[in-house]
PDB file of N, CA and C in Angstrom:
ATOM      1  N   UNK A1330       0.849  -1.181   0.000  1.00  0.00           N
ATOM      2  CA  UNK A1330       0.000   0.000   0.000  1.00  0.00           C
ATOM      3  C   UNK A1330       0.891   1.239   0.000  1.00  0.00           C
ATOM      4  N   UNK A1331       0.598   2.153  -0.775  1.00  0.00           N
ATOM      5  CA  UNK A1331       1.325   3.688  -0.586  1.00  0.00           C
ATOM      6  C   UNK A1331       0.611   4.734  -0.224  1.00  0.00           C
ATOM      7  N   UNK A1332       0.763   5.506   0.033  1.00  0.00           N
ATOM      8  CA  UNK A1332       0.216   6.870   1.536  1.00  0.00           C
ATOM      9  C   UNK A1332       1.241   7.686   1.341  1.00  0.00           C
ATOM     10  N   UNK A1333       0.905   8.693   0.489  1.00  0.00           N
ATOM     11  CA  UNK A1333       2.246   9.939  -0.267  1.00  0.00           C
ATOM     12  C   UNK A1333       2.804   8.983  -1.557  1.00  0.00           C
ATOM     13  N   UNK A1334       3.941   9.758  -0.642  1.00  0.00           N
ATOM     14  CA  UNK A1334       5.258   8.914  -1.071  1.00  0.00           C
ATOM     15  C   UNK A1334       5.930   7.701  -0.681  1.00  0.00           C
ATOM     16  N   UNK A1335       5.432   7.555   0.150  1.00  0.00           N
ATOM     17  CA  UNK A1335       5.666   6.187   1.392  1.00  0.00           C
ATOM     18  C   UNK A1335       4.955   4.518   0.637  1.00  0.00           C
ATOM     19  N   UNK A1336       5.471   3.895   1.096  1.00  0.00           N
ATOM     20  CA  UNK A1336       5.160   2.393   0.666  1.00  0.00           C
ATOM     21  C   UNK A1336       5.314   2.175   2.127  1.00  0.00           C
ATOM     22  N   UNK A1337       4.018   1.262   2.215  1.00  0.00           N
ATOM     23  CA  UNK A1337       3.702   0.937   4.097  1.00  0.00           C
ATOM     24  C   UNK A1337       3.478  -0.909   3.773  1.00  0.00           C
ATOM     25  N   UNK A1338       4.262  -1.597   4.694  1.00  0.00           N
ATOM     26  CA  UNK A1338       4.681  -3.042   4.315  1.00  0.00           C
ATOM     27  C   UNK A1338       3.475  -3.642   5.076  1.00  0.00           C
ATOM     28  N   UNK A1339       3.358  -4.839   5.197  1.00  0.00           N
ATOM     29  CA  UNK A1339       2.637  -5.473   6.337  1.00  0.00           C
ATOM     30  C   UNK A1339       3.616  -5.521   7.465  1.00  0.00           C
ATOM     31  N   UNK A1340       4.721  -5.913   7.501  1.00  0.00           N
ATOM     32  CA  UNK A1340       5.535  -5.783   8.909  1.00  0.00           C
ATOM     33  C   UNK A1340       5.989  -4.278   9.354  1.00  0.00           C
ATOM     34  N   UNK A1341       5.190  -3.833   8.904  1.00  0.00           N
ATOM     35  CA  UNK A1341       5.329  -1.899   9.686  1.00  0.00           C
ATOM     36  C   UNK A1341       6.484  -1.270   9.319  1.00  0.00           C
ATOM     37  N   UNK A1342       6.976  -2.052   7.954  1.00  0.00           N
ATOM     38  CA  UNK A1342       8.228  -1.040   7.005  1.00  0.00           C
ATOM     39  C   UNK A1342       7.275  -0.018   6.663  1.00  0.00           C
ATOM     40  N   UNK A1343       8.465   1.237   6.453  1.00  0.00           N
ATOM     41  CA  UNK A1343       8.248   2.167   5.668  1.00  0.00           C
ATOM     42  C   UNK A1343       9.291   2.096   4.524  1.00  0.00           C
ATOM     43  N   UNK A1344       8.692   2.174   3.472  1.00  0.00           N
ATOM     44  CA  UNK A1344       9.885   2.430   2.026  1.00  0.00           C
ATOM     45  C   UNK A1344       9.182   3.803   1.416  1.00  0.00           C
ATOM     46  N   UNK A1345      10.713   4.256   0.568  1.00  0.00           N
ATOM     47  CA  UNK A1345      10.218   5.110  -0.394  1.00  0.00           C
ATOM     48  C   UNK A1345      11.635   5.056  -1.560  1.00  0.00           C
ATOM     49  N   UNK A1346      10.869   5.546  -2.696  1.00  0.00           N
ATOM     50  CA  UNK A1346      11.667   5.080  -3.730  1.00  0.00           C
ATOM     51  C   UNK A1346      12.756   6.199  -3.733  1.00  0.00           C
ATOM     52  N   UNK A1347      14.062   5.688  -4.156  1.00  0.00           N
ATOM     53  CA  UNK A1347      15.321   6.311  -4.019  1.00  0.00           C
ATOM     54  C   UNK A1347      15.560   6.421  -5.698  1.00  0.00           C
ATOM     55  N   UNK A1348      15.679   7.774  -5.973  1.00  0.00           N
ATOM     56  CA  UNK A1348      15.878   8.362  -7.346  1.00  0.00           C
ATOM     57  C   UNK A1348      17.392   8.215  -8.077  1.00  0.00           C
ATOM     58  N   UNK A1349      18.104   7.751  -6.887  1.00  0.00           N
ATOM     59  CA  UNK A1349      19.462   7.435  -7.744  1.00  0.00           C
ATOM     60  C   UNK A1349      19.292   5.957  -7.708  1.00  0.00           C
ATOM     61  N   UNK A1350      19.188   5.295  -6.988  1.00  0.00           N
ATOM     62  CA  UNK A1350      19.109   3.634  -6.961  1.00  0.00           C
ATOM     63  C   UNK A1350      17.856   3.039  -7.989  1.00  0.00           C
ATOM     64  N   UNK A1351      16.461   3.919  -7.829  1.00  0.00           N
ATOM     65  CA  UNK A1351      15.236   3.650  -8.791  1.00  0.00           C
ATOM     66  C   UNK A1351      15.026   2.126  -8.466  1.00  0.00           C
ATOM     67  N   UNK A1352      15.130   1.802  -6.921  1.00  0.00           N
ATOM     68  CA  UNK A1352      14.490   1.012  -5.997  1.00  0.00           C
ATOM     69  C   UNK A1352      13.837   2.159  -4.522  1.00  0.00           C
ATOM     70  N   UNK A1353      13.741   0.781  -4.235  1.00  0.00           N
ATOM     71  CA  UNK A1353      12.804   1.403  -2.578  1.00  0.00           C
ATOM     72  C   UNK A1353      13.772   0.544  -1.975  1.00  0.00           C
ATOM     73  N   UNK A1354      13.787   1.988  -0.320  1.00  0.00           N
ATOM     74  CA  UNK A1354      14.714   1.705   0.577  1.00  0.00           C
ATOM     75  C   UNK A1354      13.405   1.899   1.602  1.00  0.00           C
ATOM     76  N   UNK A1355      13.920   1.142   2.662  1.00  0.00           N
ATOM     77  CA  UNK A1355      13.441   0.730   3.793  1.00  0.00           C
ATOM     78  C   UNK A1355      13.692   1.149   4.863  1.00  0.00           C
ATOM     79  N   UNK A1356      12.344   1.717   5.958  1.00  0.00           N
ATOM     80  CA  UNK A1356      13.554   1.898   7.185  1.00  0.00           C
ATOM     81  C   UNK A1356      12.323   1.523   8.472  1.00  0.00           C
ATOM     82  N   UNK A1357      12.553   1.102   9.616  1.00  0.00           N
ATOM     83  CA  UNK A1357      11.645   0.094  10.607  1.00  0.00           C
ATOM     84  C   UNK A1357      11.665   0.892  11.585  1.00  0.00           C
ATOM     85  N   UNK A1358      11.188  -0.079  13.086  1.00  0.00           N
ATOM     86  CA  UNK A1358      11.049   1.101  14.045  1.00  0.00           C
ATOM     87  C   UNK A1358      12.712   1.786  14.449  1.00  0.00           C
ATOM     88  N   UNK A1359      13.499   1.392  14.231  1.00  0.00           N
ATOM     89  CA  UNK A1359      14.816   1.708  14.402  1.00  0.00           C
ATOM     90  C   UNK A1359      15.071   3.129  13.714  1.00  0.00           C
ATOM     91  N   UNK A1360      13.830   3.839  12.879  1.00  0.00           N
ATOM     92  CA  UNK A1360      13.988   5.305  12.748  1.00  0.00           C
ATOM     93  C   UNK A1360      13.054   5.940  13.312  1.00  0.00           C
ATOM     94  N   UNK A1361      13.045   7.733  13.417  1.00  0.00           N
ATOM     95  CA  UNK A1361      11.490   7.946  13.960  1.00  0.00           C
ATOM     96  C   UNK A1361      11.326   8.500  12.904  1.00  0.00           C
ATOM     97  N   UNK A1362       9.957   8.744  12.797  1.00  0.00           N
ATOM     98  CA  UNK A1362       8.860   9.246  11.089  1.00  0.00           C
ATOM     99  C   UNK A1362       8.473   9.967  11.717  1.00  0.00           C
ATOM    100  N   UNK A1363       7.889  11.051  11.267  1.00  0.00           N
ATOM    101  CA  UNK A1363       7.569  12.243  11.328  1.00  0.00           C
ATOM    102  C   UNK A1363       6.182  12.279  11.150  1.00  0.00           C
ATOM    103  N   UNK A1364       5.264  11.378  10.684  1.00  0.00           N
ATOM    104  CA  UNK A1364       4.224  11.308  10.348  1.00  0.00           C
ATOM    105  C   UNK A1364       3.569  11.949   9.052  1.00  0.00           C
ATOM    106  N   UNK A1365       4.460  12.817   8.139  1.00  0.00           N
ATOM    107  CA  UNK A1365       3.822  13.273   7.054  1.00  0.00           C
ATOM    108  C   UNK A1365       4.031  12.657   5.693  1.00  0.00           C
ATOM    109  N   UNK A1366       3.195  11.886   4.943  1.00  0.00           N
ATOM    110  CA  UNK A1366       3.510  11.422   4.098  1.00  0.00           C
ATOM    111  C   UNK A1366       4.105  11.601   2.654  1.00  0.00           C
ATOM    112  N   UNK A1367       3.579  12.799   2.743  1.00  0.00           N
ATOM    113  CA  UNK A1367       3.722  13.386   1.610  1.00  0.00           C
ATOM    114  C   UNK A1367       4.961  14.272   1.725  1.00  0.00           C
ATOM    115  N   UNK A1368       5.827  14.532   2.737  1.00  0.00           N
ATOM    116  CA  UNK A1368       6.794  15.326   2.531  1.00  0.00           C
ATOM    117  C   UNK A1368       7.502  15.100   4.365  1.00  0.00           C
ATOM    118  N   UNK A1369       7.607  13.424   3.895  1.00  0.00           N
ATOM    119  CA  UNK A1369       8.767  12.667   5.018  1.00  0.00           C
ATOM    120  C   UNK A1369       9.852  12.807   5.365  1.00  0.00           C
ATOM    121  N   UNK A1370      10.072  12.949   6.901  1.00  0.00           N
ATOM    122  CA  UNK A1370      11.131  13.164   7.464  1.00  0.00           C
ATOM    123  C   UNK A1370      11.822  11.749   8.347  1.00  0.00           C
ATOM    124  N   UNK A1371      12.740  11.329   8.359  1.00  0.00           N
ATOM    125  CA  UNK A1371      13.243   9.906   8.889  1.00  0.00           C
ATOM    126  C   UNK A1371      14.464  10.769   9.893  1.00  0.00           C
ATOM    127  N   UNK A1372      14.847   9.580  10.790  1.00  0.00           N
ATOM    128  CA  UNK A1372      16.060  10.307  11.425  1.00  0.00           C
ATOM    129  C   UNK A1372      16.258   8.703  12.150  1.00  0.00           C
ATOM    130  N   UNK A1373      17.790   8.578  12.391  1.00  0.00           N
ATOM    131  CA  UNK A1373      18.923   9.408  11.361  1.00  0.00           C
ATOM    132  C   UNK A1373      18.706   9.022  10.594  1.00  0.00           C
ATOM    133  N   UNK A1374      20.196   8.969   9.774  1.00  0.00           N
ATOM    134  CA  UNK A1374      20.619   8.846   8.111  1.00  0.00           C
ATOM    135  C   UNK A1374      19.813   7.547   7.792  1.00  0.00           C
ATOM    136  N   UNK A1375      19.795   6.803   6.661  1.00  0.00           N
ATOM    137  CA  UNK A1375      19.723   6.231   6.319  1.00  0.00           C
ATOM    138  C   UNK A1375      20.758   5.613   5.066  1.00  0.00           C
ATOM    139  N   UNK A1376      21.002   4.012   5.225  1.00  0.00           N
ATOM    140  CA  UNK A1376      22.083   3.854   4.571  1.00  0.00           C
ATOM    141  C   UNK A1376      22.121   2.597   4.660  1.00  0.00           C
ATOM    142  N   UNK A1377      22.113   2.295   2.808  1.00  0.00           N
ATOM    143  CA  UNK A1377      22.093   1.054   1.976  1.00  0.00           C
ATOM    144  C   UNK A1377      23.185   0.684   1.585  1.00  0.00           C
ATOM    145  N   UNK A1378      23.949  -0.418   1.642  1.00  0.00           N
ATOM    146  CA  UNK A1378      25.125  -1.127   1.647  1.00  0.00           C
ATOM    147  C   UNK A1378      24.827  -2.305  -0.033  1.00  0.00           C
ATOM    148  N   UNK A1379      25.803  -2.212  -0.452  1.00  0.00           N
ATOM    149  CA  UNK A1379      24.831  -4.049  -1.618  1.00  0.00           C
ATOM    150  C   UNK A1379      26.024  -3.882  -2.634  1.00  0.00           C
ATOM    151  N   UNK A1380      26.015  -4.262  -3.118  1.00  0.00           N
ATOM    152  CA  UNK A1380      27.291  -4.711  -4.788  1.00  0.00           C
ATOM    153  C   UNK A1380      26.333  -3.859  -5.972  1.00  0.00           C
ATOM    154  N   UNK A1381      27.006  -3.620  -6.653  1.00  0.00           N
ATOM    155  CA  UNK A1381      25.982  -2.813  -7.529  1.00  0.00           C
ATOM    156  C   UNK A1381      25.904  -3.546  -8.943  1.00  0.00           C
ATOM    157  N   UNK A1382      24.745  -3.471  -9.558  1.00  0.00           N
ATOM    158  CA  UNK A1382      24.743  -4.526 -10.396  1.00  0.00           C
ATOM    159  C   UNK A1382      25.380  -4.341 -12.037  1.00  0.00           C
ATOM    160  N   UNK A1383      25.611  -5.129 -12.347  1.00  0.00           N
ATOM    161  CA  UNK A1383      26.873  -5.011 -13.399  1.00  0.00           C
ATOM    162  C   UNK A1383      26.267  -3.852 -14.511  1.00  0.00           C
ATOM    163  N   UNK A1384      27.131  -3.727 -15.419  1.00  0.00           N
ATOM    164  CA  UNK A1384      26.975  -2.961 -16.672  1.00  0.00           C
ATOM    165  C   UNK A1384      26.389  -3.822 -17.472  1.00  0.00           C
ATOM    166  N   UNK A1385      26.274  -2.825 -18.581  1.00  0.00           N
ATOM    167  CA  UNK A1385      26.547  -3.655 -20.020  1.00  0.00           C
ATOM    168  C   UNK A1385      27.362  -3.865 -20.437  1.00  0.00           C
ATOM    169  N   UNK A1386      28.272  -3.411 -20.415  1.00  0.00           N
ATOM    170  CA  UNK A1386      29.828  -3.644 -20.663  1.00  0.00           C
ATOM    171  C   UNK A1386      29.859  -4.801 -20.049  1.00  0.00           C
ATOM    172  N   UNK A1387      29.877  -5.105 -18.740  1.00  0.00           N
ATOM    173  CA  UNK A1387      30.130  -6.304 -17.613  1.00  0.00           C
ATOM    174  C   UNK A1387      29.475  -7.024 -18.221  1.00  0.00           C
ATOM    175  N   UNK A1388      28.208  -6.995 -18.560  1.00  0.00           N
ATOM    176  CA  UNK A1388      27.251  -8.271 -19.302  1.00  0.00           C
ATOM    177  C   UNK A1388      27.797  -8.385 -20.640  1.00  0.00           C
ATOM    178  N   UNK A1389      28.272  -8.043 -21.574  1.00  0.00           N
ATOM    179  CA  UNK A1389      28.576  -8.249 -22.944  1.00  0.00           C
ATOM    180  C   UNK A1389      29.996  -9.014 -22.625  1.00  0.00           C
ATOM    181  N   UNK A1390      30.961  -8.813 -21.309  1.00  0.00           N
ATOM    182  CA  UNK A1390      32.281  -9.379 -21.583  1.00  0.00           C
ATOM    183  C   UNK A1390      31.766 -10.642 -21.274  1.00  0.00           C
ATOM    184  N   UNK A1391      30.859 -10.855 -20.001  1.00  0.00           N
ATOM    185  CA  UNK A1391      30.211 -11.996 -19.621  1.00  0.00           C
ATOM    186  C   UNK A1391      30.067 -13.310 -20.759  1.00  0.00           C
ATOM    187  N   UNK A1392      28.907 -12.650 -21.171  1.00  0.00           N
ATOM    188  CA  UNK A1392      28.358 -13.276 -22.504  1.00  0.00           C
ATOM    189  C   UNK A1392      29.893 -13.649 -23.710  1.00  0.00           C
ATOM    190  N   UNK A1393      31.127 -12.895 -23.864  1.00  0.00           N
ATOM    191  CA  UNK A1393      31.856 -13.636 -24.794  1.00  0.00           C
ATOM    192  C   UNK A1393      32.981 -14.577 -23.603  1.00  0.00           C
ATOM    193  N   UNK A1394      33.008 -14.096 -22.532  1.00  0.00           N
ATOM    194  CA  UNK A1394      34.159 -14.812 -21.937  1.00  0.00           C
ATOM    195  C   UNK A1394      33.048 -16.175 -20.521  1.00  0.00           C
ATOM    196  N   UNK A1395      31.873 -15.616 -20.283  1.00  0.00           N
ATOM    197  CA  UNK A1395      31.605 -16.409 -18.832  1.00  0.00           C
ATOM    198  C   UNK A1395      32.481 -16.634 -18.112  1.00  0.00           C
ATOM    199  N   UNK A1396      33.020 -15.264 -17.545  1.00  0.00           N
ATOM    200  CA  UNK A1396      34.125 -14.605 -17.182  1.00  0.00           C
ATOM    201  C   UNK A1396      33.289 -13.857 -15.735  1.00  0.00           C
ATOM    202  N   UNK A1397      32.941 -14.024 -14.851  1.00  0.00           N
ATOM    203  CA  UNK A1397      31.928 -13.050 -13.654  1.00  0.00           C
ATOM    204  C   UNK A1397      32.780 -11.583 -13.436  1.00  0.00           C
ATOM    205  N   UNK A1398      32.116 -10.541 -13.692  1.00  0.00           N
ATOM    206  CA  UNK A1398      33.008  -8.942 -13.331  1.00  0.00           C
ATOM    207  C   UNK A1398      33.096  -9.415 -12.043  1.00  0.00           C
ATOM    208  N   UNK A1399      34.053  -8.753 -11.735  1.00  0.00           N
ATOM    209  CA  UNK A1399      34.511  -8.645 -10.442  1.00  0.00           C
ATOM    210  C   UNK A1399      33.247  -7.817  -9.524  1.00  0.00           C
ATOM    211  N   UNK A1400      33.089  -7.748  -8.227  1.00  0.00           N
ATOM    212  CA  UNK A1400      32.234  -7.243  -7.894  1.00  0.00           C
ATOM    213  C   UNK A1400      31.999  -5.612  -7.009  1.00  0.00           C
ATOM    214  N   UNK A1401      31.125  -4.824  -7.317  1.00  0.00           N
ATOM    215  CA  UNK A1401      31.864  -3.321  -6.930  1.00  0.00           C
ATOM    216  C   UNK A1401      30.731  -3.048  -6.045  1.00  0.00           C
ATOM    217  N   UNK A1402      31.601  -2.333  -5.157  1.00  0.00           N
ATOM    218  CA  UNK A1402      30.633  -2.248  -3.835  1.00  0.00           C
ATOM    219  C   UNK A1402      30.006  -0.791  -3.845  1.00  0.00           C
ATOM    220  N   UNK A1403      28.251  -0.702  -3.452  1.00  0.00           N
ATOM    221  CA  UNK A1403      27.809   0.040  -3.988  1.00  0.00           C
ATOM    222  C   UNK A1403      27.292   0.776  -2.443  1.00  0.00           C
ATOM    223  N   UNK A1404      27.428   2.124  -2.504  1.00  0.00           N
ATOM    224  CA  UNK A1404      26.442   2.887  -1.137  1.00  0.00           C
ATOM    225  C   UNK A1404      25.830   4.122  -1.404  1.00  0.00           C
ATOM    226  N   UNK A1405      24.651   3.901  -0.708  1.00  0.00           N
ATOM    227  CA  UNK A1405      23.851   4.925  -0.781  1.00  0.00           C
ATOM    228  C   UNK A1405      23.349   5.394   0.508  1.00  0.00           C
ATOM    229  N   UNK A1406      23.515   6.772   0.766  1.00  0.00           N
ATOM    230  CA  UNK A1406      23.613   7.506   2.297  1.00  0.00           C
ATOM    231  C   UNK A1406      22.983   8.296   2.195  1.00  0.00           C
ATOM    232  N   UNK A1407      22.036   8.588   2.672  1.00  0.00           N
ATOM    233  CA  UNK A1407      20.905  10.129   2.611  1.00  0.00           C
ATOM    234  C   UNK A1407      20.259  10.640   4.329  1.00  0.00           C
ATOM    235  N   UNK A1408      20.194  11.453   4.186  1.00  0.00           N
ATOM    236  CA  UNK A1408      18.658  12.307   5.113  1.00  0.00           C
ATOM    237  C   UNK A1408      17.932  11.943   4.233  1.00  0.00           C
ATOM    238  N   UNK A1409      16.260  12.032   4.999  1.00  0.00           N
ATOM    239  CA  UNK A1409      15.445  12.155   4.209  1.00  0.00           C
ATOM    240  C   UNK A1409      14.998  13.575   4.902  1.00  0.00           C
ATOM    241  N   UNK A1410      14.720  14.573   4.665  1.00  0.00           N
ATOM    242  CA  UNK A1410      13.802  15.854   5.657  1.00  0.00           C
ATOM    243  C   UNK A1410      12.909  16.780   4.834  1.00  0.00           C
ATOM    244  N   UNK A1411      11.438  16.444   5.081  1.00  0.00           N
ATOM    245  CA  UNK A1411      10.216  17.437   4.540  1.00  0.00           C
ATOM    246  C   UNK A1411      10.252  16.888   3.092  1.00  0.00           C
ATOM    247  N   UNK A1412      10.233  15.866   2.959  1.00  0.00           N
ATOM    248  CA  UNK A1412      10.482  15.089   1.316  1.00  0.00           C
ATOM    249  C   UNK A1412      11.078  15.189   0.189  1.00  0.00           C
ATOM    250  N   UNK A1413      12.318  15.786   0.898  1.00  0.00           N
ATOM    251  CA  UNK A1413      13.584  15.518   0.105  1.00  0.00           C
ATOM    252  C   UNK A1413      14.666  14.664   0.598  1.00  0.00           C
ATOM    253  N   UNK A1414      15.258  13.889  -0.251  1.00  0.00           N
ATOM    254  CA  UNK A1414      16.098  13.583   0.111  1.00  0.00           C
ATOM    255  C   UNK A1414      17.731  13.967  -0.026  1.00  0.00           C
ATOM    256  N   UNK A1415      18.418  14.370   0.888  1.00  0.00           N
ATOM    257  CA  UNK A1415      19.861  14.652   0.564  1.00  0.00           C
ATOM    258  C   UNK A1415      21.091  13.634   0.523  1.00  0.00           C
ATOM    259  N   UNK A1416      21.737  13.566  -0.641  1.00  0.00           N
ATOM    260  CA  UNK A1416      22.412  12.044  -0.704  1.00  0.00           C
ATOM    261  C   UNK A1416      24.029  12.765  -0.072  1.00  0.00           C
ATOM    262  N   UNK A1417      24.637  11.874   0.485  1.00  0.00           N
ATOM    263  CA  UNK A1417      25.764  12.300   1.399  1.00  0.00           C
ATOM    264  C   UNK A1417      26.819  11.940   0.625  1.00  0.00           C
ATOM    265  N   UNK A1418      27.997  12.263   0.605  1.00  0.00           N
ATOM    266  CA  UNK A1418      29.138  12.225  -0.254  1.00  0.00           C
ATOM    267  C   UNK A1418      30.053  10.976   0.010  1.00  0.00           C
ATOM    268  N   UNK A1419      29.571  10.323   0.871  1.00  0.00           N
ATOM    269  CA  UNK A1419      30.180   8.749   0.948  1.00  0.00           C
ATOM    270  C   UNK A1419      29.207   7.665  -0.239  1.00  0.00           C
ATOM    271  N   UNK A1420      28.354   7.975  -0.684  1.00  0.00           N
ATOM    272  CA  UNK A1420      27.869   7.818  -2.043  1.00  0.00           C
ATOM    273  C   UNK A1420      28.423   7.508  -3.132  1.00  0.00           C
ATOM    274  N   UNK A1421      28.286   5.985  -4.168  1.00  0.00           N
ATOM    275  CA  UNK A1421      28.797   5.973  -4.984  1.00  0.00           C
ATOM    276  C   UNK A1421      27.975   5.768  -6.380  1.00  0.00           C
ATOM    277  N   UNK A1422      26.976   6.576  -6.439  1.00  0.00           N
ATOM    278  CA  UNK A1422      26.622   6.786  -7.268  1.00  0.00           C
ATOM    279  C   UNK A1422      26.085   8.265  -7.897  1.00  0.00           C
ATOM    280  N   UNK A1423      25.791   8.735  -9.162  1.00  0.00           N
ATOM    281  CA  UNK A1423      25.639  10.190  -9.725  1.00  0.00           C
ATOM    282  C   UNK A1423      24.959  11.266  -8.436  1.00  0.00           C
ATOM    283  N   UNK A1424      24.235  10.795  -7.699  1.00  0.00           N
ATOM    284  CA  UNK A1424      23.555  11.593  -7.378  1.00  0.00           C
ATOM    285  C   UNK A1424      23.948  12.290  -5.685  1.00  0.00           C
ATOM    286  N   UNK A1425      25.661  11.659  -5.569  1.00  0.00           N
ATOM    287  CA  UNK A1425      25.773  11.984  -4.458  1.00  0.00           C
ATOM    288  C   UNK A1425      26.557  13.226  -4.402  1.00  0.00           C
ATOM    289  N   UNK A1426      25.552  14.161  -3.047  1.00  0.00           N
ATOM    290  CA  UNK A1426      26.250  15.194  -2.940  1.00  0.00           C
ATOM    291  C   UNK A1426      25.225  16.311  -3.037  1.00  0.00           C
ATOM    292  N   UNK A1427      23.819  15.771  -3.733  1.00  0.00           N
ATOM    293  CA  UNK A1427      22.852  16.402  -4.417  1.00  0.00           C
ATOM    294  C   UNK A1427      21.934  16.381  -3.271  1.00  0.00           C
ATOM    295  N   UNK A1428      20.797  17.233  -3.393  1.00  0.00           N
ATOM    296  CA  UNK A1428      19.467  17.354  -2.418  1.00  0.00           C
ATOM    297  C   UNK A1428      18.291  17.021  -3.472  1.00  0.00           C
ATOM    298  N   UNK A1429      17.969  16.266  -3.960  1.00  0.00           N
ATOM    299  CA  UNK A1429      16.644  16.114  -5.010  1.00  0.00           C
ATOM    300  C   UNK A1429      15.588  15.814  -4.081  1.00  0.00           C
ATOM    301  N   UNK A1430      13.657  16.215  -4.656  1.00  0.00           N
ATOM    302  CA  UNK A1430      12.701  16.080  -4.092  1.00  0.00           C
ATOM    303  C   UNK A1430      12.471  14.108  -3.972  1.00  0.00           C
ATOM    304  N   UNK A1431      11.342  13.337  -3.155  1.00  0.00           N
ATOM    305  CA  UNK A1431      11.374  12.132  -3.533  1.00  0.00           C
ATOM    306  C   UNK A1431       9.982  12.244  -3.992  1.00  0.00           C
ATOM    307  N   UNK A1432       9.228  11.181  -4.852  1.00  0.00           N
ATOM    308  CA  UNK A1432       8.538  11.445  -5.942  1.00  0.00           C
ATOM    309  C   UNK A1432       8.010   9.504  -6.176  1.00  0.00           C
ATOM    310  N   UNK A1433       6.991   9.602  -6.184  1.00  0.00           N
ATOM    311  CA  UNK A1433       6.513   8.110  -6.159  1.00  0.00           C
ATOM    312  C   UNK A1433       6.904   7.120  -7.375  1.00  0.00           C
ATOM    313  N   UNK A1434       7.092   8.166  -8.793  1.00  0.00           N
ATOM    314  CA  UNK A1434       7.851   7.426  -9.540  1.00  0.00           C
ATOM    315  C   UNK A1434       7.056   7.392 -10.579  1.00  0.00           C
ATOM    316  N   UNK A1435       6.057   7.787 -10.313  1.00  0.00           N
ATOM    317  CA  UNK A1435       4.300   7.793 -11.349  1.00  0.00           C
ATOM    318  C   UNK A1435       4.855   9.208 -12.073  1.00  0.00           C
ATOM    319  N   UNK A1436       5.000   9.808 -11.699  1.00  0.00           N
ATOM    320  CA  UNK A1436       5.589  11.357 -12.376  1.00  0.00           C
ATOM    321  C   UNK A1436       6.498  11.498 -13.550  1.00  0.00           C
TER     322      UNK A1436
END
């Protein structure tokens, strides 16, 4: 179910979709919410750890060698406050460093 911007789980997750990753991140009672859906505040940071998934490049060497890329470690670190999110500079992807709005994805 979604309420704003928010995705509300059956086990009392809250997610909302992350504009550089273009997944949903998660966060439990281990943050406090602010209660507004539409322009959510989390505390603290929040921060996704995972391997990031290959290229095309990585998939095309794949495909002539079945050769596995090596694997590259991927993070994503933000605030979320009044429904933006600010991505933190330990970030390894485009969007770190940036403050963009969050946005259900329908837009």
């Amino acid at each position: 179910m979604r309420k704003g911007v928010i995705h509300i789980l059956p086990d009392d997750r809250l997610g909302f979709l992350c504009p550089a990753c273009g997944c949903l991140h998660f966060v439990d009672h281990r943050w406090s919410f602010a209660g507004d859906y539409d322009r959510p505040t989390f505390s603290p940071s929040i921060r996704v750890n995972g391997v990031a998934a290959p290229t095309d490049e990585e998939l095309d060497e794949y495909a002539r060698t079945r050769k596995l890329p090596a694997p590259r470690p991927f993070v994503c670190h933000s605030f979320v406050t009044a429904g933006k999110i600010q991505f933190l500079g330990d970030c390894t992807h485009e969007l770190a460093g940036r403050t963009v709005d969050l946005t259900t994805g329908d837009d």
